[in-house]
Amino acid sequence: MSAAGFLLVAAPLAAVLSLTVALRPRGTDVVAPLRLAVVRAAVVTGAFAVLAVELLGALRLLTLPAVAVAWLLFLAVAAGAAGWRRRRDGARGDLAAAARAGLAGLARRWRTAGRAERLLAGTVGGLVLVELLIALLAEPNNFDSQTYHLPKVEHWVAQRGLEFWPTAIHRQVTIPPGAEYLLLHLRLFTGGDALHNLVQWAAGVGCLLVAARIAAQLGGGRRAQLLTAFVLATTPMVALQATSTQTDLVCAAWVACVATLALDGLRRRAGAGSLLLLGAATGLTAVTKTSGLVGVGPLLLLWGIGQLRLAYGPGRAAGGAPGRPVLIGVGAAGGAGTGEGGGHPAATTGASGPASRDGVAGRPAQPSRAAGVARTVAGSLLVLLVALVVVGPFLARVQAEFGHPLGPPRLRESIPMERHDPASVLVNALRIGHTALDTPLAPVRAGTAEAIMAGARAIGVDPQDRAITFGREVFPVPAWYPDEDRVAFPLAGALALVGAVLALARPARVAPATAGALRAYAVVVVAAVLLHTAMIKWQPWGNRLLLYALVLAAPLAGLWLDALFRRRLAPARRRSVAAGLAVTVLATSALAGVLALSYGFPRRLVGAGSVFTTSEWDTRFLRRPQWADEFRGAADAVRASGARRIGLVQQNDNWEYPWWLLLRDADGHPPELVALESVLPDRPPADPASTDAIVCTGSRTVCGKLVPPGWKLTWLGYVGYALPPGR
């Protein structure tokens, strides 16, 4: 990567830092204000990245100069906003002094932390740093990335626009591309994929920060927040995905942003800025992964209910009793303050925010209920409008291409549930839960799976019914092994389940000051999981799709664990068995996270396939090592023939990305790859006779039918190539 490319890569980070300064909340009663500022900066930067791609793509200007100019302008605006904010706040000194003050604050918190808190923070920090190392050392080798995540980025670069192209892999054009939009910026800056893994890594860090803030919003002190981050960081699925080019952590991060912004809406009336941020986070979720909207929907409903309750006036609950808190309780939890490590600010009753500052002589203004309801309705419409601005251009292209905003029938029918009767939904939920909580204990896995299948047949449901099962997959499948695509999360899942039950049944014991908000949030998390099981079919890779729900549920685990340890440490109490078991589970969870990074697949620190000992090319093919030489042999023959227009013959789940890497010319320019088969009705494939060579993957029979007469077809196993006479 050139020096100019390095500077351009730094532009998004510099923009986020500048916006963190510019968007830091002004109120003194804001929970974890620095983390809120980071959330705001991330959402604004993410929305800019997506909209910049949409605008430049519409103009066919997806080139390095155009994208570089866009980022430099955005950085200039962000830096200007940060400077204006510092002048407005009367800040003294330079940014270096501010950074030193921030580091001093962190050091002070570390000194005041207990041994357990230091252990939790050190474990989380160590895992994050190891994940960063792996993300930088390992080449992208995720299976789906080879098939459609990364090829779509290369198509955009090649055609300088976002219009759809003929392809046999419909997921290249039908699956929401939000995460790939972020990869596109790095691809243009660096000319390759060396930094692609950093998108998911950054999303993973974001999930930890936002989940910890949610715990603070629900009344958790510093230890509860650290426990939340610990439970999440040590989950193997999170640790493995943080080093990949999958999209699930990116989706989970945007859903978590919606959650923390929605919880803020329970305490204060949303202004224009909050509405714009909430809408942008919703749109970013929609444009990244449609399944994330299953979690966003209940969160927005909670936000709307909170806004309507606030419309009745400060200190007035829905029942009309004055002086009662509105969803959020009063006081700080566990002695926490209002700083970055604290929970809720002390001594607030009811709603805070603009309504409590508009009155005179201590009497707040009392807007009419009708006006409050109208404001909430208008705000909700603005949130949806902003979300549509972010995701709308992609939906419009899909609508124009397939006549439906959710894509062709094969996509709409493959993943969503096709039966919604209670018995089918129950069976689907049980299978999803079985896979999510799978363990290495084979007898347990086999016994519970057999019980689920027997129960399904007893209530008249085929446990392998295609209407509730993805593709041709067969339940059950082992999911305990640390593989980024399917690894289960039994420890984090069990802790979250216990936390949800306690938050619903005994919220005052978990968070006395914020019992109402805790119960409401638990209802939202449970509703999201139930909706997920009612809307999405079981599949072996379904644990990935649940990652957003795990991030949302992690604060529930952190809060009840903190409450458990508080009771254990109370005077005159003997160490409880429950607390001992919890410590054991946490220690096992830490071990699981370490083992996932050490031996997980397909990127690991030690053993066969280690990022330290495996070559770049072999790393890319760890999923299918037998294909590596075949791809390279075919590409060498095609390059030696001098071909530049190359036809692709492939099926829906074949690897395309290696061709983009292997068939570049000596100067690094990508080849002209054209599909010889297309599943897009209005985009016919290229004529095989118009190409200089043909490369094939998968079926030799299909390839042979498309090779023009007289061409020589050479088949290597999984890969083949065909050249015209004389080449």
XYZ file of C-alpha atoms in Angstrom:
727
model
C 0.000 0.000 0.000
C 1.358 3.420 -0.964
C 1.908 6.297 1.456
C -1.067 8.070 -0.108
C -3.203 4.990 0.443
C -2.127 4.854 4.082
C -3.132 8.474 4.604
C -6.486 7.863 2.965
C -7.126 4.834 5.182
C -6.535 7.103 8.167
C -9.215 9.532 6.956
C -12.222 7.510 8.227
C -10.582 7.023 11.627
C -9.701 10.714 11.855
C -13.262 11.592 10.884
C -14.689 9.363 13.627
C -12.353 10.905 16.206
C -13.255 14.425 15.098
C -16.962 13.669 15.168
C -16.594 12.118 18.611
C -15.405 15.518 19.810
C -18.042 17.409 17.840
C -20.986 15.219 18.851
C -20.249 14.706 22.535
C -23.494 15.358 24.441
C -23.766 18.604 26.364
C -26.008 17.450 29.213
C -24.512 16.513 32.576
C -27.034 13.734 33.135
C -26.116 11.662 30.076
C -25.079 8.065 30.702
C -21.566 7.243 29.426
C -21.286 10.413 27.315
C -18.041 9.460 25.578
C -19.457 6.172 24.364
C -22.574 7.959 23.184
C -20.359 10.344 21.233
C -18.574 7.367 19.642
C -21.946 5.858 18.681
C -23.037 9.127 17.113
C -19.751 9.502 15.239
C -19.881 5.909 13.971
C -23.463 6.262 12.732
C -22.746 9.553 10.955
C -19.573 8.155 9.376
C -21.307 4.938 8.351
C -24.190 6.843 6.780
C -21.737 9.027 4.892
C -19.815 5.979 3.633
C -23.009 4.355 2.341
C -24.484 7.484 0.772
C -21.148 8.422 -0.809
C -21.037 5.039 -2.539
C -24.637 5.440 -3.694
C -24.050 8.934 -5.078
C -20.716 8.216 -6.738
C -22.039 4.899 -8.031
C -25.004 6.645 -9.660
C -22.519 8.977 -11.374
C -20.210 6.064 -12.313
C -17.442 7.693 -10.277
C -16.462 4.830 -7.984
C -12.788 5.575 -8.500
C -9.946 6.304 -6.132
C -9.734 10.054 -6.921
C -13.478 10.608 -6.477
C -13.724 8.614 -3.243
C -10.577 10.266 -1.891
C -12.001 13.736 -2.533
C -15.253 12.751 -0.843
C -13.454 11.533 2.286
C -11.159 14.537 2.473
C -14.153 16.866 2.272
C -15.955 14.859 4.944
C -12.860 14.922 7.152
C -12.554 18.676 6.699
C -16.167 19.150 7.769
C -15.732 16.821 10.743
C -12.528 18.544 11.859
C -14.190 21.934 11.462
C -17.133 20.777 13.556
C -14.774 19.485 16.243
C -12.900 22.787 16.330
C -16.139 24.752 16.545
C -17.358 22.543 19.377
C -14.157 23.012 21.354
C -14.311 26.773 20.938
C -17.954 26.801 21.957
C -17.217 24.773 25.061
C -14.328 27.038 25.923
C -11.809 24.212 25.711
C -8.235 25.228 26.392
C -5.068 23.667 25.061
C -4.473 21.516 22.003
C -5.794 18.089 21.145
C -2.609 16.479 22.462
C -3.335 17.905 25.888
C -6.901 16.612 25.686
C -5.594 13.179 24.734
C -3.187 13.215 27.679
C -6.048 14.150 29.971
C -8.106 11.266 28.616
C -5.262 8.807 29.175
C -4.825 10.144 32.687
C -8.513 9.510 33.316
C -8.159 5.934 32.116
C -5.157 5.414 34.343
C -7.118 6.773 37.286
C -9.965 4.360 36.651
C -7.510 1.509 36.421
C -5.981 2.424 39.769
C -9.382 2.598 41.430
C -10.596 -0.664 39.913
C -10.674 -3.838 41.958
C -8.723 -6.957 41.087
C -11.746 -8.644 39.495
C -12.513 -5.588 37.379
C -8.907 -5.417 36.206
C -9.037 -9.086 35.264
C -12.232 -8.583 33.284
C -10.891 -5.503 31.490
C -7.519 -7.119 30.811
C -9.128 -10.204 29.306
C -11.348 -8.151 27.030
C -8.464 -5.909 25.973
C -6.181 -8.863 25.337
C -8.735 -10.629 23.154
C -9.387 -7.466 21.151
C -5.663 -6.951 20.513
C -5.128 -10.571 19.461
C -8.106 -10.289 17.121
C -6.529 -7.177 15.609
C -3.299 -9.069 15.035
C -5.089 -11.927 13.293
C -7.204 -9.520 11.254
C -4.061 -7.831 9.957
C -2.090 -11.016 9.289
C -4.769 -13.243 7.756
C -6.026 -12.938 4.202
C -9.819 -13.036 3.702
C -10.838 -16.692 3.523
C -14.500 -16.793 4.479
C -16.500 -19.096 2.185
C -19.307 -16.611 1.453
C -16.742 -13.888 0.843
C -15.172 -15.983 -1.910
C -18.589 -16.492 -3.470
C -20.305 -13.120 -3.270
C -19.147 -10.652 -0.562
C -15.846 -9.774 -2.216
C -16.736 -10.413 -5.881
C -19.441 -7.751 -5.710
C -16.806 -5.243 -4.523
C -14.627 -6.140 -7.499
C -17.543 -5.753 -9.908
C -18.258 -2.265 -8.553
C -14.611 -1.275 -8.974
C -14.461 -2.686 -12.498
C -17.623 -0.950 -13.718
C -17.261 2.159 -11.503
C -20.938 1.938 -10.633
C -23.536 -0.064 -8.731
C -25.757 -1.249 -11.564
C -26.462 -4.969 -11.529
C -24.585 -7.324 -13.820
C -25.311 -10.737 -15.353
C -24.356 -13.415 -12.852
C -25.158 -16.982 -11.922
C -24.746 -16.088 -8.227
C -27.847 -14.099 -7.356
C -26.516 -13.229 -3.878
C -24.005 -10.921 -5.538
C -26.847 -8.534 -6.338
C -29.788 -9.458 -4.106
C -28.231 -9.535 -0.617
C -28.043 -6.070 1.056
C -24.567 -4.632 0.427
C -24.003 -2.280 3.388
C -20.935 -4.052 4.787
C -19.470 -4.406 1.304
C -19.904 -0.647 0.785
C -17.499 -0.173 3.693
C -15.094 -2.690 2.174
C -15.268 -0.832 -1.132
C -13.672 2.254 0.406
C -10.736 0.189 1.699
C -10.457 -1.612 -1.643
C -10.101 1.672 -3.509
C -7.694 3.155 -0.977
C -5.342 0.166 -0.821
C -5.833 -1.497 -4.208
C -6.379 -4.855 -2.498
C -7.937 -6.674 0.432
C -5.148 -6.423 3.024
C -7.309 -4.401 5.429
C -10.703 -5.914 4.688
C -10.844 -7.829 7.975
C -10.661 -4.556 9.910
C -14.276 -3.696 9.113
C -15.598 -6.608 11.163
C -12.943 -6.050 13.813
C -14.057 -2.446 14.256
C -17.671 -3.616 14.354
C -16.754 -6.082 17.093
C -15.148 -3.330 19.176
C -18.240 -1.226 18.593
C -20.477 -4.035 19.838
C -18.485 -4.245 23.071
C -18.649 -0.500 23.695
C -22.339 -0.191 22.908
C -23.365 -3.285 24.868
C -21.510 -1.909 27.888
C -23.298 1.423 27.493
C -26.654 -0.353 27.329
C -25.770 -2.029 30.620
C -25.055 1.418 32.069
C -28.344 2.772 30.738
C -30.130 -0.075 32.499
C -28.527 0.836 35.813
C -25.306 -1.160 35.727
C -22.182 0.185 37.356
C -18.640 -0.319 36.163
C -18.484 -3.993 37.078
C -21.771 -4.780 35.328
C -20.511 -3.054 32.197
C -17.237 -4.959 32.300
C -19.106 -8.226 32.793
C -21.268 -7.404 29.776
C -18.227 -6.746 27.606
C -16.504 -9.861 28.977
C -19.423 -12.182 28.210
C -19.615 -10.812 24.681
C -15.874 -10.664 23.953
C -15.260 -14.256 25.079
C -18.054 -15.666 22.912
C -16.286 -17.701 20.176
C -18.635 -16.473 17.440
C -17.736 -12.859 18.233
C -14.006 -13.570 18.511
C -13.896 -15.450 15.202
C -16.073 -13.084 13.219
C -14.000 -10.107 14.384
C -11.183 -11.319 12.109
C -13.275 -12.074 9.015
C -15.032 -10.469 6.075
C -18.443 -11.749 7.102
C -21.183 -9.186 7.739
C -22.887 -10.341 10.949
C -20.887 -8.216 13.381
C -21.428 -5.142 11.238
C -25.171 -5.776 11.360
C -25.047 -6.420 15.117
C -23.164 -3.175 15.694
C -25.807 -1.109 13.883
C -28.610 -2.890 15.764
C -26.825 -2.144 19.036
C -26.581 1.523 18.037
C -30.345 1.563 17.515
C -30.782 -0.032 20.940
C -28.688 2.466 22.870
C -30.258 5.442 21.061
C -33.737 4.014 21.679
C -33.020 3.637 25.400
C -31.978 7.278 25.536
C -35.437 8.016 24.180
C -36.988 6.589 27.349
C -35.493 9.375 29.446
C -35.808 12.473 27.292
C -37.747 13.763 24.349
C -35.886 13.185 21.113
C -34.664 16.236 19.278
C -33.971 16.493 15.570
C -30.409 15.223 15.965
C -31.500 12.132 17.891
C -34.170 11.377 15.298
C -31.681 11.653 12.456
C -29.233 9.354 14.234
C -31.913 6.787 15.043
C -33.105 6.806 11.439
C -29.565 6.523 10.077
C -28.772 3.559 12.364
C -32.004 1.872 11.275
C -31.145 2.430 7.621
C -27.610 1.126 8.103
C -29.041 -2.049 9.632
C -31.451 -2.507 6.740
C -28.784 -1.970 4.083
C -26.395 -4.384 5.834
C -28.523 -7.417 6.715
C -32.289 -7.668 6.546
C -32.479 -10.043 9.520
C -31.235 -7.246 11.764
C -34.561 -5.479 11.291
C -36.138 -8.233 13.396
C -34.336 -6.683 16.356
C -34.728 -3.076 15.249
C -38.522 -3.270 15.001
C -39.194 -3.989 18.710
C -36.540 -1.439 19.692
C -38.249 1.307 17.703
C -41.565 0.298 19.231
C -40.034 0.629 22.702
C -38.649 4.032 21.765
C -42.053 5.148 20.490
C -43.792 4.005 23.670
C -41.233 5.830 25.764
C -41.724 9.014 23.755
C -45.496 8.772 24.129
C -45.184 8.311 27.881
C -42.956 11.352 28.072
C -45.605 13.274 26.157
C -47.782 13.108 29.280
C -45.339 15.437 30.965
C -42.375 15.112 33.361
C -42.988 13.046 36.439
C -46.319 11.718 35.144
C -46.748 8.094 34.336
C -49.297 6.586 32.033
C -51.617 6.021 34.967
C -51.539 9.715 35.794
C -49.819 9.416 39.164
C -47.479 12.362 39.651
C -43.945 11.889 40.829
C -43.510 8.350 39.448
C -40.567 7.700 37.139
C -41.251 7.187 33.459
C -39.967 3.667 32.667
C -36.519 4.592 33.927
C -36.081 4.520 37.683
C -34.280 7.075 39.806
C -30.905 7.101 41.457
C -27.604 5.488 40.588
C -27.054 1.784 40.544
C -24.437 0.341 42.764
C -23.015 3.705 43.679
C -22.172 4.489 40.055
C -21.790 8.037 39.001
C -22.482 9.855 35.781
C -19.084 9.387 34.178
C -17.955 6.871 31.601
C -17.930 4.052 34.088
C -21.198 4.900 35.758
C -24.831 3.987 35.461
C -27.751 6.344 35.740
C -27.320 9.800 37.187
C -28.612 10.214 40.688
C -31.530 12.255 41.855
C -33.588 12.561 38.701
C -37.294 11.952 38.734
C -39.230 11.210 35.627
C -38.038 12.593 32.343
C -35.101 14.878 31.883
C -34.213 16.934 28.870
C -35.758 19.912 27.130
C -39.145 19.607 28.811
C -37.602 19.940 32.272
C -35.658 23.056 31.303
C -38.360 25.040 29.579
C -40.283 26.123 32.675
C -39.625 29.027 35.026
C -39.142 29.085 38.793
C -38.772 25.305 38.807
C -42.108 24.647 37.092
C -41.606 22.721 33.868
C -43.647 23.501 30.809
C -46.577 21.131 30.231
C -47.275 20.674 26.526
C -50.644 19.268 25.642
C -50.948 15.536 25.215
C -52.135 15.984 21.646
C -49.045 18.018 20.803
C -46.820 15.412 22.416
C -48.455 12.591 20.493
C -48.208 14.563 17.251
C -44.534 15.212 17.916
C -43.912 11.519 18.515
C -45.732 10.540 15.331
C -43.810 13.132 13.332
C -40.537 11.956 14.861
C -41.336 8.350 14.010
C -42.021 9.307 10.407
C -38.727 11.199 10.267
C -36.865 8.129 11.567
C -38.416 5.971 8.852
C -37.741 8.603 6.185
C -34.063 8.851 7.093
C -33.788 5.064 7.124
C -35.351 4.959 3.679
C -32.850 7.516 2.397
C -30.022 5.189 3.436
C -31.456 1.892 2.198
C -33.833 3.211 -0.467
C -31.437 3.360 -3.456
C -30.555 -0.314 -3.068
C -34.204 -1.322 -2.639
C -35.102 0.701 -5.726
C -32.535 -1.175 -7.810
C -33.825 -4.517 -6.538
C -37.423 -3.467 -7.230
C -36.558 -2.397 -10.748
C -34.675 -5.617 -11.432
C -36.988 -8.206 -9.863
C -40.304 -6.425 -9.389
C -40.069 -6.791 -5.601
C -37.913 -4.855 -3.087
C -36.894 -8.094 -1.343
C -35.562 -9.716 -4.483
C -36.523 -12.769 -6.557
C -38.792 -15.540 -5.256
C -35.865 -17.902 -4.665
C -34.462 -15.449 -2.114
C -37.790 -14.580 -0.491
C -38.660 -18.262 -0.064
C -35.297 -19.750 0.896
C -34.644 -18.024 4.229
C -38.005 -16.735 5.571
C -40.410 -19.185 7.193
C -43.133 -20.418 4.852
C -45.316 -21.809 7.651
C -46.430 -19.789 10.641
C -48.788 -22.112 12.499
C -47.896 -22.385 16.215
C -46.665 -25.977 15.972
C -44.245 -25.192 13.113
C -42.954 -22.059 14.827
C -42.403 -24.019 18.046
C -40.428 -26.718 16.253
C -38.365 -24.109 14.429
C -37.635 -22.308 17.696
C -36.546 -25.504 19.416
C -34.207 -26.427 16.566
C -32.694 -22.937 16.492
C -32.218 -23.046 20.253
C -30.653 -26.507 20.074
C -28.110 -25.350 17.498
C -27.369 -22.086 19.327
C -26.738 -23.850 22.649
C -24.903 -26.879 21.261
C -22.031 -28.284 23.354
C -19.211 -30.788 22.764
C -21.170 -33.340 24.810
C -22.333 -35.684 22.053
C -24.836 -37.651 24.177
C -26.528 -34.434 25.248
C -26.665 -33.178 21.660
C -28.059 -36.440 20.334
C -30.577 -36.853 23.148
C -32.029 -33.357 22.943
C -32.146 -33.463 19.143
C -34.003 -36.761 19.189
C -36.440 -35.394 21.769
C -37.117 -32.352 19.561
C -37.711 -34.491 16.474
C -39.941 -36.922 18.365
C -41.911 -34.039 19.828
C -42.267 -32.462 16.380
C -43.676 -35.652 14.919
C -46.021 -35.987 17.899
C -47.616 -32.611 17.120
C -47.792 -33.303 13.399
C -44.749 -31.396 12.140
C -42.016 -32.946 10.008
C -38.753 -31.780 11.668
C -37.152 -31.628 8.198
C -40.062 -29.834 6.513
C -38.676 -27.672 3.688
C -41.127 -24.926 4.624
C -39.306 -24.439 7.922
C -35.838 -25.691 6.934
C -33.323 -23.921 4.720
C -32.473 -25.615 1.428
C -31.745 -29.322 1.660
C -30.190 -29.172 5.118
C -31.007 -31.793 7.728
C -31.410 -31.174 11.451
C -29.413 -31.639 13.674
C -25.841 -30.594 12.911
C -22.907 -30.280 15.325
C -22.305 -26.584 16.022
C -19.938 -26.587 18.991
C -16.691 -26.523 17.005
C -15.095 -23.017 16.810
C -15.921 -22.313 13.183
C -16.839 -18.730 12.336
C -19.873 -19.786 10.303
C -21.684 -21.949 12.822
C -20.096 -22.064 16.290
C -22.645 -22.186 19.109
C -22.669 -19.934 22.178
C -23.976 -22.104 25.026
C -22.282 -20.176 27.845
C -23.195 -16.670 26.719
C -26.626 -17.895 25.655
C -27.319 -19.513 29.018
C -26.179 -16.417 30.913
C -28.378 -14.240 28.704
C -31.370 -16.542 29.190
C -31.028 -16.394 32.971
C -30.632 -12.626 32.768
C -33.755 -12.293 30.647
C -35.825 -14.432 33.031
C -34.689 -12.450 36.059
C -35.206 -9.136 34.276
C -38.770 -10.140 33.452
C -39.652 -11.731 36.792
C -37.556 -9.860 39.383
C -36.106 -6.713 37.757
C -35.894 -4.840 41.062
C -33.442 -7.432 42.382
C -31.203 -6.983 39.342
C -31.354 -3.195 38.956
C -33.414 -1.573 41.716
C -33.115 1.960 40.351
C -34.081 1.060 36.793
C -36.458 -1.865 37.174
C -39.031 -0.566 34.702
C -36.538 0.067 31.942
C -34.821 -3.265 32.545
C -38.064 -5.210 32.252
C -39.101 -3.266 29.137
C -35.736 -3.906 27.507
C -35.904 -7.613 28.382
C -39.343 -7.774 26.764
C -37.852 -6.274 23.599
C -34.960 -8.762 23.520
C -37.259 -11.735 24.086
C -39.671 -10.415 21.446
C -36.816 -10.092 18.946
C -35.733 -13.701 19.534
C -39.302 -14.978 19.236
C -39.843 -13.004 16.042
C -36.594 -14.377 14.678
C -37.700 -17.965 15.257
C -41.096 -17.230 13.725
C -39.682 -15.560 10.617
C -36.387 -17.277 9.730
C -35.939 -20.952 8.928
C -33.551 -23.174 10.789
C -30.223 -23.628 9.045
C -26.811 -24.985 10.077
C -25.383 -21.459 9.876
C -28.241 -19.877 11.780
C -26.095 -18.939 14.778
C -24.530 -16.204 12.651
C -27.936 -14.701 12.036
C -28.600 -14.603 15.792
C -25.484 -12.603 16.556
C -27.388 -9.306 16.777
C -29.719 -10.862 19.380
C -26.743 -12.070 21.415
C -25.291 -8.560 21.451
C -28.637 -7.159 22.596
C -28.940 -9.810 25.320
C -25.391 -9.490 26.697
C -26.289 -6.551 29.010
C -28.940 -8.721 30.664
C -26.234 -11.260 31.471
C -23.856 -8.606 32.788
C -26.491 -7.030 35.013
C -27.650 -10.201 36.741
C -24.101 -11.431 37.240
C -23.229 -8.132 38.884
C -26.303 -8.399 41.110
C -25.297 -11.931 42.057
C -21.788 -10.839 43.037
C -23.165 -7.872 44.982
C -25.220 -10.217 47.127
C -22.276 -12.563 47.591
C -20.067 -9.741 48.816
C -22.640 -8.326 51.222
C -21.631 -8.435 54.933
C -22.462 -11.525 56.948
C -23.154 -13.590 53.832
C -21.383 -16.807 53.032
C -20.150 -17.428 49.542
C -23.104 -18.736 47.588
C -23.058 -21.781 45.378
C -24.619 -19.714 42.592
C -21.785 -17.189 42.707
C -19.238 -19.989 42.563
C -20.945 -21.486 39.558
C -21.046 -18.085 37.885
C -17.309 -17.630 38.387
C -16.737 -21.089 36.920
C -18.875 -20.252 33.887
C -16.997 -16.996 33.359
C -13.648 -18.740 33.600
C -14.828 -21.360 31.109
C -16.076 -18.590 28.843
C -12.653 -16.937 28.925
C -11.057 -20.268 28.043
C -13.502 -20.701 25.159
C -12.594 -17.280 23.774
C -8.868 -17.985 24.005
C -9.240 -21.395 22.377
C -11.379 -19.917 19.599
C -8.623 -17.487 18.672
C -5.895 -20.091 19.124
C -7.479 -22.994 17.246
C -10.591 -21.568 15.565
C -11.316 -22.011 11.904
C -10.448 -20.762 9.332
C -8.020 -18.318 11.026
C -5.965 -19.430 14.010
C -2.836 -18.589 15.925
C -1.336 -22.061 16.345
C -1.436 -25.426 14.647
C -2.058 -26.271 11.014
C -3.244 -23.170 9.198
C -1.651 -20.727 11.663
C -1.522 -17.145 10.432
C 2.189 -17.142 11.333
C 3.199 -20.186 9.300
C 0.725 -20.441 6.416
C 1.374 -18.689 3.118
C -0.976 -16.054 1.763
C -2.391 -18.288 -0.938
C -2.825 -21.303 1.306
C -4.575 -19.118 3.890
C -7.117 -18.056 1.301
C -7.906 -21.702 0.563
C -8.013 -23.151 4.073
C -11.706 -23.897 3.526
C -10.937 -25.889 0.380
C -7.174 -26.547 0.192
C -7.623 -29.009 -2.658
C -8.764 -26.191 -4.930
C -5.728 -23.929 -4.513
C -3.489 -25.500 -7.161
C -6.403 -25.950 -9.558
C -7.310 -22.261 -9.510
C -3.697 -21.248 -9.887
C -3.033 -23.718 -12.702
C -6.065 -22.593 -14.687
C -5.248 -18.921 -14.142
C -1.621 -19.415 -15.242
C -2.758 -21.029 -18.493
C -5.308 -18.290 -19.205
C -2.838 -15.496 -18.447
C -0.205 -17.135 -20.640
C -2.680 -17.111 -23.531
C -2.936 -13.320 -23.312
C -6.695 -13.405 -22.784
C -8.297 -10.289 -21.299
C -12.028 -10.876 -21.795
C -12.702 -14.035 -19.835
C -15.988 -15.883 -19.512
C -17.164 -17.293 -16.160
C -19.096 -20.531 -15.809
C -20.153 -21.136 -12.216
C -23.083 -22.122 -10.042
C -24.744 -20.309 -7.157
C -22.294 -21.383 -4.430
C -19.034 -21.447 -6.372
C -15.963 -19.343 -5.666
C -15.491 -16.368 -7.963
C -13.150 -14.143 -5.976
C -9.919 -16.102 -6.703
C -10.302 -15.265 -10.404
C -10.252 -11.547 -9.595
C -6.944 -12.005 -7.805
C -5.260 -14.445 -10.179
C -6.236 -12.943 -13.521
C -4.978 -9.420 -12.918
C -2.375 -8.185 -15.375
C 1.220 -7.355 -14.520
C 0.232 -3.827 -13.443
C -2.461 -5.101 -11.089
C -5.398 -4.114 -13.282
C -8.417 -6.409 -12.885
C -9.502 -8.608 -15.768
C -12.719 -8.241 -17.708
C -14.800 -11.094 -16.312
C -18.183 -11.748 -17.915
C -20.765 -14.326 -16.876
C -21.787 -16.967 -19.407
C -24.843 -17.811 -17.286
C -27.239 -15.374 -15.653
C -30.119 -15.719 -13.199
C -31.185 -12.120 -13.792
C -34.036 -12.225 -16.343
C -33.288 -8.861 -17.941
C -29.509 -9.221 -18.006
C -28.533 -11.926 -20.489
C -25.142 -13.608 -20.258
C -22.304 -12.898 -22.636
C -21.808 -14.916 -25.806
C -19.049 -17.471 -25.168
C -17.658 -16.776 -28.640
C -17.055 -13.132 -27.628
C -14.521 -14.130 -24.962
C -10.805 -14.841 -25.207
C -10.935 -17.686 -22.678
C -13.365 -19.417 -20.329
C -12.828 -20.487 -16.715
C -15.225 -22.855 -14.976
C -15.937 -24.075 -11.456
C -18.243 -26.832 -10.279
C -19.940 -28.768 -13.049
C -17.877 -30.001 -15.996
C -21.079 -30.896 -17.849
C -22.416 -27.346 -17.689
C -19.040 -25.954 -18.676
C -18.768 -28.288 -21.648
C -22.135 -27.151 -22.991
C -21.006 -23.512 -23.053
C -17.566 -23.984 -24.593
C -17.669 -23.035 -28.314
C -16.903 -25.770 -30.862
C -13.230 -26.229 -31.544
C -12.091 -24.846 -28.187
C -9.942 -27.064 -25.969
C -11.426 -27.734 -22.521
C -8.981 -28.746 -19.800
C -10.503 -30.018 -16.555
C -8.464 -30.111 -13.348
C -11.033 -31.476 -10.865
C -13.182 -28.693 -9.454
C -11.787 -26.067 -11.830
C -11.504 -26.073 -15.613
C -10.568 -23.696 -18.409
C -11.104 -23.508 -22.156
C -9.026 -21.737 -24.791
C -9.773 -21.085 -28.466
C -7.644 -22.649 -31.191
C -4.227 -21.078 -31.488
C -3.983 -19.908 -27.863
